[in-house]
Tab-separated table of C-alpha atoms in Angstrom:
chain	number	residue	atom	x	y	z
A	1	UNK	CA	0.000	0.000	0.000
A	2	UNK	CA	1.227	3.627	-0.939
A	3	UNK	CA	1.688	5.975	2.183
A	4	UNK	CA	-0.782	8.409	2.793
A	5	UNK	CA	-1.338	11.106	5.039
A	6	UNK	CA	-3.563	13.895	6.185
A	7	UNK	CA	-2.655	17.794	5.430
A	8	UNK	CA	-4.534	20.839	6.169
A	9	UNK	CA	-3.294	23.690	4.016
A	10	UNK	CA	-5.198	26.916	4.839
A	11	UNK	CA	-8.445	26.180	5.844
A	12	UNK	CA	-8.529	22.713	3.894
A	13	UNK	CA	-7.844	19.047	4.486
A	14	UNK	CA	-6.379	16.882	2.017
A	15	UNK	CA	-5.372	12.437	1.964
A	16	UNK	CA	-2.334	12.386	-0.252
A	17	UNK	CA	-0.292	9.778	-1.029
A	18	UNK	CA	3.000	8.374	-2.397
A	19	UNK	CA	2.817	8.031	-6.087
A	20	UNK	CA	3.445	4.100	-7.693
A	21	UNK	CA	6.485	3.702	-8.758
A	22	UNK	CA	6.461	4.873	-12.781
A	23	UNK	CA	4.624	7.529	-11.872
A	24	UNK	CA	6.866	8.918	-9.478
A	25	UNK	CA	9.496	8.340	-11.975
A	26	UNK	CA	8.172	10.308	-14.183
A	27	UNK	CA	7.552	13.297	-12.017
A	28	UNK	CA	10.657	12.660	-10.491
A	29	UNK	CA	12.612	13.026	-14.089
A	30	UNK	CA	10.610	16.260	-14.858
A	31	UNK	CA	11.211	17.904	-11.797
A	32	UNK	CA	14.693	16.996	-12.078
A	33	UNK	CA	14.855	18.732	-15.191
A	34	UNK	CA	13.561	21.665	-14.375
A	35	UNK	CA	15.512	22.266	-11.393
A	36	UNK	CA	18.209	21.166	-13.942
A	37	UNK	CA	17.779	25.127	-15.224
A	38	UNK	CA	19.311	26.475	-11.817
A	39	UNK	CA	22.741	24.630	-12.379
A	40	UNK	CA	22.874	27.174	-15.128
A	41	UNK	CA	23.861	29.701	-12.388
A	42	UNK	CA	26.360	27.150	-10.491
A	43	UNK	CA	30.236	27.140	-11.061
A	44	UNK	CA	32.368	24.337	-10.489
A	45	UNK	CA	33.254	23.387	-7.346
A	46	UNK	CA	36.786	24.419	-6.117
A	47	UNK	CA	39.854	21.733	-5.806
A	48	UNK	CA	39.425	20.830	-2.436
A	49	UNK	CA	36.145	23.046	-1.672
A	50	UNK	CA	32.378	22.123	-0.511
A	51	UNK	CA	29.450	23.239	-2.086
A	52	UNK	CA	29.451	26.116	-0.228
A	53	UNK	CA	32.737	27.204	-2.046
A	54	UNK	CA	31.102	27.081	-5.296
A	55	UNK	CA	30.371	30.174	-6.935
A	56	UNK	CA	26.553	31.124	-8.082
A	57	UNK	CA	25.254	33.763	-10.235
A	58	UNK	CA	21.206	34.241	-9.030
A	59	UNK	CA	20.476	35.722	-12.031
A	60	UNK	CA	21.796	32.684	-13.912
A	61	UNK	CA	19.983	30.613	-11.520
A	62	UNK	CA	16.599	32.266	-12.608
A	63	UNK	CA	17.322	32.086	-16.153
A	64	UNK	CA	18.266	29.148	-16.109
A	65	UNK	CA	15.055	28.020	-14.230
A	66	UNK	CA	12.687	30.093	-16.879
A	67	UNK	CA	14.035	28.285	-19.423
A	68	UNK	CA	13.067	25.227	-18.492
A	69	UNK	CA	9.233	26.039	-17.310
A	70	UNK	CA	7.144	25.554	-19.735
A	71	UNK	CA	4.475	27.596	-20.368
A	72	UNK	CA	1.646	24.790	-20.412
A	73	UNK	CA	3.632	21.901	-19.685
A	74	UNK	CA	4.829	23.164	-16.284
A	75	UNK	CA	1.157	23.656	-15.284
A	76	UNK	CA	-0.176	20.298	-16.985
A	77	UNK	CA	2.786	18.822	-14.603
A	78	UNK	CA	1.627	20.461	-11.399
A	79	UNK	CA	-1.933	19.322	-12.298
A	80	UNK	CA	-1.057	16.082	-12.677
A	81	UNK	CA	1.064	15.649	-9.345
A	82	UNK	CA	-2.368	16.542	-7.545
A	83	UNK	CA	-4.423	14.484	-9.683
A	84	UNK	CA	-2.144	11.758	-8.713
A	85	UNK	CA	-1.205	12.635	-5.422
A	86	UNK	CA	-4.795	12.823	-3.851
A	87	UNK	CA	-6.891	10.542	-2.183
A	88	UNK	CA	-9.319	13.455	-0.663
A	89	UNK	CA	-11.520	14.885	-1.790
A	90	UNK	CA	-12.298	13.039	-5.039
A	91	UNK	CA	-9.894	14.935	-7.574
A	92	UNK	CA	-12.327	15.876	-11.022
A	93	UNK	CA	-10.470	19.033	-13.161
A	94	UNK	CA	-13.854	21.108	-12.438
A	95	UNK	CA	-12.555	20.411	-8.295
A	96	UNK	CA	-9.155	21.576	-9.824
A	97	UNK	CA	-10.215	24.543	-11.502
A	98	UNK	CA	-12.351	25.926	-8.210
A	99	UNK	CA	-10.044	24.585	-5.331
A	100	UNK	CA	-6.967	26.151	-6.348
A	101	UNK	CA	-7.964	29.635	-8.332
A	102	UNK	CA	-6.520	32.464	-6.804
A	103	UNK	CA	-5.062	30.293	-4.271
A	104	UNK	CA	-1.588	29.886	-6.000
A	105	UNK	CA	0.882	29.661	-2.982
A	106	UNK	CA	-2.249	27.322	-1.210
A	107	UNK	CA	-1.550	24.715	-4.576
A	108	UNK	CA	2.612	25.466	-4.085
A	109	UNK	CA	2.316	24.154	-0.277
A	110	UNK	CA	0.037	21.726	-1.432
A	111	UNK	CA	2.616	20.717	-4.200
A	112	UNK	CA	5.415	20.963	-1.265
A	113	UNK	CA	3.510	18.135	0.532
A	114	UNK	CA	3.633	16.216	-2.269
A	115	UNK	CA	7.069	16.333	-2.881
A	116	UNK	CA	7.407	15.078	1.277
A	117	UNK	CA	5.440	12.308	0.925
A	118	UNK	CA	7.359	11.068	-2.339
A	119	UNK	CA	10.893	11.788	-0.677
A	120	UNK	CA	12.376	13.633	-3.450
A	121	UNK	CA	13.989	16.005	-1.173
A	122	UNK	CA	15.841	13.155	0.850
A	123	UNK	CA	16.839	11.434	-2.765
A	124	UNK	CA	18.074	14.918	-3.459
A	125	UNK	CA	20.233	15.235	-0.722
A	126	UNK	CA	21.571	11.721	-0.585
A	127	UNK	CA	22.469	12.013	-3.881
A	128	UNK	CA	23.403	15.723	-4.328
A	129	UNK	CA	27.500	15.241	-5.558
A	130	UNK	CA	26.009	13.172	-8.444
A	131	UNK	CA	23.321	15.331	-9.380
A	132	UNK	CA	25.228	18.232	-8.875
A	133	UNK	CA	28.206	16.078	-11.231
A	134	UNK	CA	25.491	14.911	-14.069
A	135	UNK	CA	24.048	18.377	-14.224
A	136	UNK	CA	27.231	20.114	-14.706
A	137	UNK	CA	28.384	18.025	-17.639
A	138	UNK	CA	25.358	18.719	-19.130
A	139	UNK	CA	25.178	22.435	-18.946
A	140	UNK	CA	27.105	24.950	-20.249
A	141	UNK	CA	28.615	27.245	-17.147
A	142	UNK	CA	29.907	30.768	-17.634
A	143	UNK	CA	31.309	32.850	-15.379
């Protein structure tokens, strides 16, 4: 059985749960890819130097980050990790449409719990100096 769990965001109470497995792949690989953008704005990392010591350019960062998000894609994504996410209430796109309009940083906490219950963040950090070592030979960094 998937984990589940109860958050009230706002006023509101929602079930969500972990996603199956090729699901949360998939998510998974398209979040990567956007966050992929940011390394844009990362140096290397110095000889003998942490993270920490790397240099970053924000504004690189942000670029890098806009070109990656999709105008309709990036939304269709964030749709879909409720739709897939939610046990309660009963998920319809009319539900969609109401629940979250106007209520943008309710659906980005809401999308935050998702992201929890599916771990990313601890795969993330576990795995960081790989990430951070994939994304770099795949980018192009200025200084």
């Amino acid at each position: 059985m998937l984990d589940q769990k109860q958050v009230t965001i706002g006023e509101k109470t929602y079930t969500i749960q972990q996603f199956p497995t090729t699901i949360g792949l998939e998510i998974g690989i398209s979040l990567v890819k956007i966050i992929a953008g940011a390394a844009e704005g990362f140096g290397d990392t110095p000889s003998g130097g942490g993270f920490l010591d790397t240099w970053i350019n924000p504004g690189k960062i942000a670029s890098g980050l806009m070109s990656k998000i999709d105008i309709t894609g990036t939304p269709q994504l964030i749709k879909r990790m409720v739709r897939e996410s939610i046990v309660s209430p009963e998920f319809n796109d009319e539900w969609y449409e109401a629940e979250f309009s106007g209520e943008y940083d309710n659906l980005i906490s809401f999308i935050e719990e998702v992201i929890s219950i599916n771990k990313y963040m601890e795969m993330v950090k576990k795995r960081l100096p790989e990430i951070m070592g994939l994304i770099s030979s795949d980018t192009n960094i200025e200084e």
